[in-house]
PDB file of C-alpha atoms in Angstrom:
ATOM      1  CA  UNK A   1      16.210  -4.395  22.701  1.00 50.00           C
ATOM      2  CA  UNK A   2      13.220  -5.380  24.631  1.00 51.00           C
ATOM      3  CA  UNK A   3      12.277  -9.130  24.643  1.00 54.00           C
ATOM      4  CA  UNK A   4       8.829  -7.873  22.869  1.00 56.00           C
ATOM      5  CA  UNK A   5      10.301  -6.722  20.467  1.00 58.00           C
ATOM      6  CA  UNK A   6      11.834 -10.028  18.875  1.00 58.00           C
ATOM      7  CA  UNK A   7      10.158 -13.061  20.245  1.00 54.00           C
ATOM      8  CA  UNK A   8      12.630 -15.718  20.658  1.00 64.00           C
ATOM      9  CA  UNK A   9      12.328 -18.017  18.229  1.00 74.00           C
ATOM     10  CA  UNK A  10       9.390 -21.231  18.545  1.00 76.00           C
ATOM     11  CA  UNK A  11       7.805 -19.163  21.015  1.00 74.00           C
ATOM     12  CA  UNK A  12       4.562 -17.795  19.433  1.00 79.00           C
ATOM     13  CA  UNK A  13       4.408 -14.010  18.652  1.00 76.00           C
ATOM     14  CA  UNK A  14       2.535 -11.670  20.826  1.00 79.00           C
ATOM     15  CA  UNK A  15      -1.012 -11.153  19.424  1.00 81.00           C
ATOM     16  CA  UNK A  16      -1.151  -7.366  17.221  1.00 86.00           C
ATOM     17  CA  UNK A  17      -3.177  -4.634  18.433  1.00 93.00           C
ATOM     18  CA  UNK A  18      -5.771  -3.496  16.291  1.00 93.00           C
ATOM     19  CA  UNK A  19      -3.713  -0.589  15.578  1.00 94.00           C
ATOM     20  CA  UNK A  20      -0.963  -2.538  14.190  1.00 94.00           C
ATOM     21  CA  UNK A  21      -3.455  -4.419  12.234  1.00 95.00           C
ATOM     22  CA  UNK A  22      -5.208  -1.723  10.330  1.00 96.00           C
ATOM     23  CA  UNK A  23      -1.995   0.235   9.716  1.00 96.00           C
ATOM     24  CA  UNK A  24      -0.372  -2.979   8.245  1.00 96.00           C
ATOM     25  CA  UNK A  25      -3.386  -3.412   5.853  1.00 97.00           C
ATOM     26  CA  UNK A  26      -4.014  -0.115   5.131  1.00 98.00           C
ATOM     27  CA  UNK A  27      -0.005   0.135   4.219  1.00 97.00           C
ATOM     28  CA  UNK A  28      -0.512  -2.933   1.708  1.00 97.00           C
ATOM     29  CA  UNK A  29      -4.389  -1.664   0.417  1.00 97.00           C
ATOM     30  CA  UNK A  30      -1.983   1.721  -0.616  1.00 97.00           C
ATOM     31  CA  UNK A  31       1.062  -0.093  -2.195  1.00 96.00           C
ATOM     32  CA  UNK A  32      -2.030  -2.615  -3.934  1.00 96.00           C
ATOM     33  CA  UNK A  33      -3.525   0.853  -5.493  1.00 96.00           C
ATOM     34  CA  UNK A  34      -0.456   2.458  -6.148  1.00 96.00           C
ATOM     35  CA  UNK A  35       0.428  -0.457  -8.377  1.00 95.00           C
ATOM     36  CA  UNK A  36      -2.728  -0.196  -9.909  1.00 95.00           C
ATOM     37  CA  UNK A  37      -2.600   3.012 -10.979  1.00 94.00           C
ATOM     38  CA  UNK A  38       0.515   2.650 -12.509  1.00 92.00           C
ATOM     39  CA  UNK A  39      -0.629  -0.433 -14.335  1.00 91.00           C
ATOM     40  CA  UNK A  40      -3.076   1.223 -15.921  1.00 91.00           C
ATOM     41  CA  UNK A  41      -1.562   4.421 -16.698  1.00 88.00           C
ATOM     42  CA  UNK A  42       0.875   2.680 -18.310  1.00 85.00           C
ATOM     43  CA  UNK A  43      -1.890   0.711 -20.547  1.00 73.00           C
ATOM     44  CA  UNK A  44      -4.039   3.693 -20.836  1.00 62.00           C
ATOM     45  CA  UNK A  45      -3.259   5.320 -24.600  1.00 65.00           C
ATOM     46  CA  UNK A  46      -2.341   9.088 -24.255  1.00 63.00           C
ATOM     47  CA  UNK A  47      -4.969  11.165 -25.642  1.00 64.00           C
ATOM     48  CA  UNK A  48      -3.699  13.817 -27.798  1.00 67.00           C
ATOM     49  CA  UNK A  49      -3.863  17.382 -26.365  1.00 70.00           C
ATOM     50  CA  UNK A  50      -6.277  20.062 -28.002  1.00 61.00           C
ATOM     51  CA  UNK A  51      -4.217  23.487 -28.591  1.00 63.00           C
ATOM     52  CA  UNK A  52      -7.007  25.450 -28.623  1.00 66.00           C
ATOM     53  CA  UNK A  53      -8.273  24.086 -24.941  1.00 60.00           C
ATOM     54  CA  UNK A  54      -6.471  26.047 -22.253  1.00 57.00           C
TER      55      UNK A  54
END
């Protein structure tokens, strides 16, 4: 393992690249809406189905 990889510990952690950054929140923004959505399908009532609409 590369030293950059785990920064020994009290030493402060190389900065993130903007990269890193966006992927990171863009990784918790999808888990935050996934959670959402499941939220409220689970509180939305089902709507009964019409047999004569295909």
């Amino acid at each position: 393992m590369s030293q950059e990889a785990v920064p020994q510990q009290g030493a402060p952690a190389p900065p993130k690249g903007l990269l890193q950054q966006m992927e990171e929140l863009m990784a918790a923004l999808n888990a935050d809406l996934s959670q959402l959505d499941a939220d409220l399908s689970g509180s939305r009532p089902r709507l009964p189905t019409d047999p004569d609409r295909p």
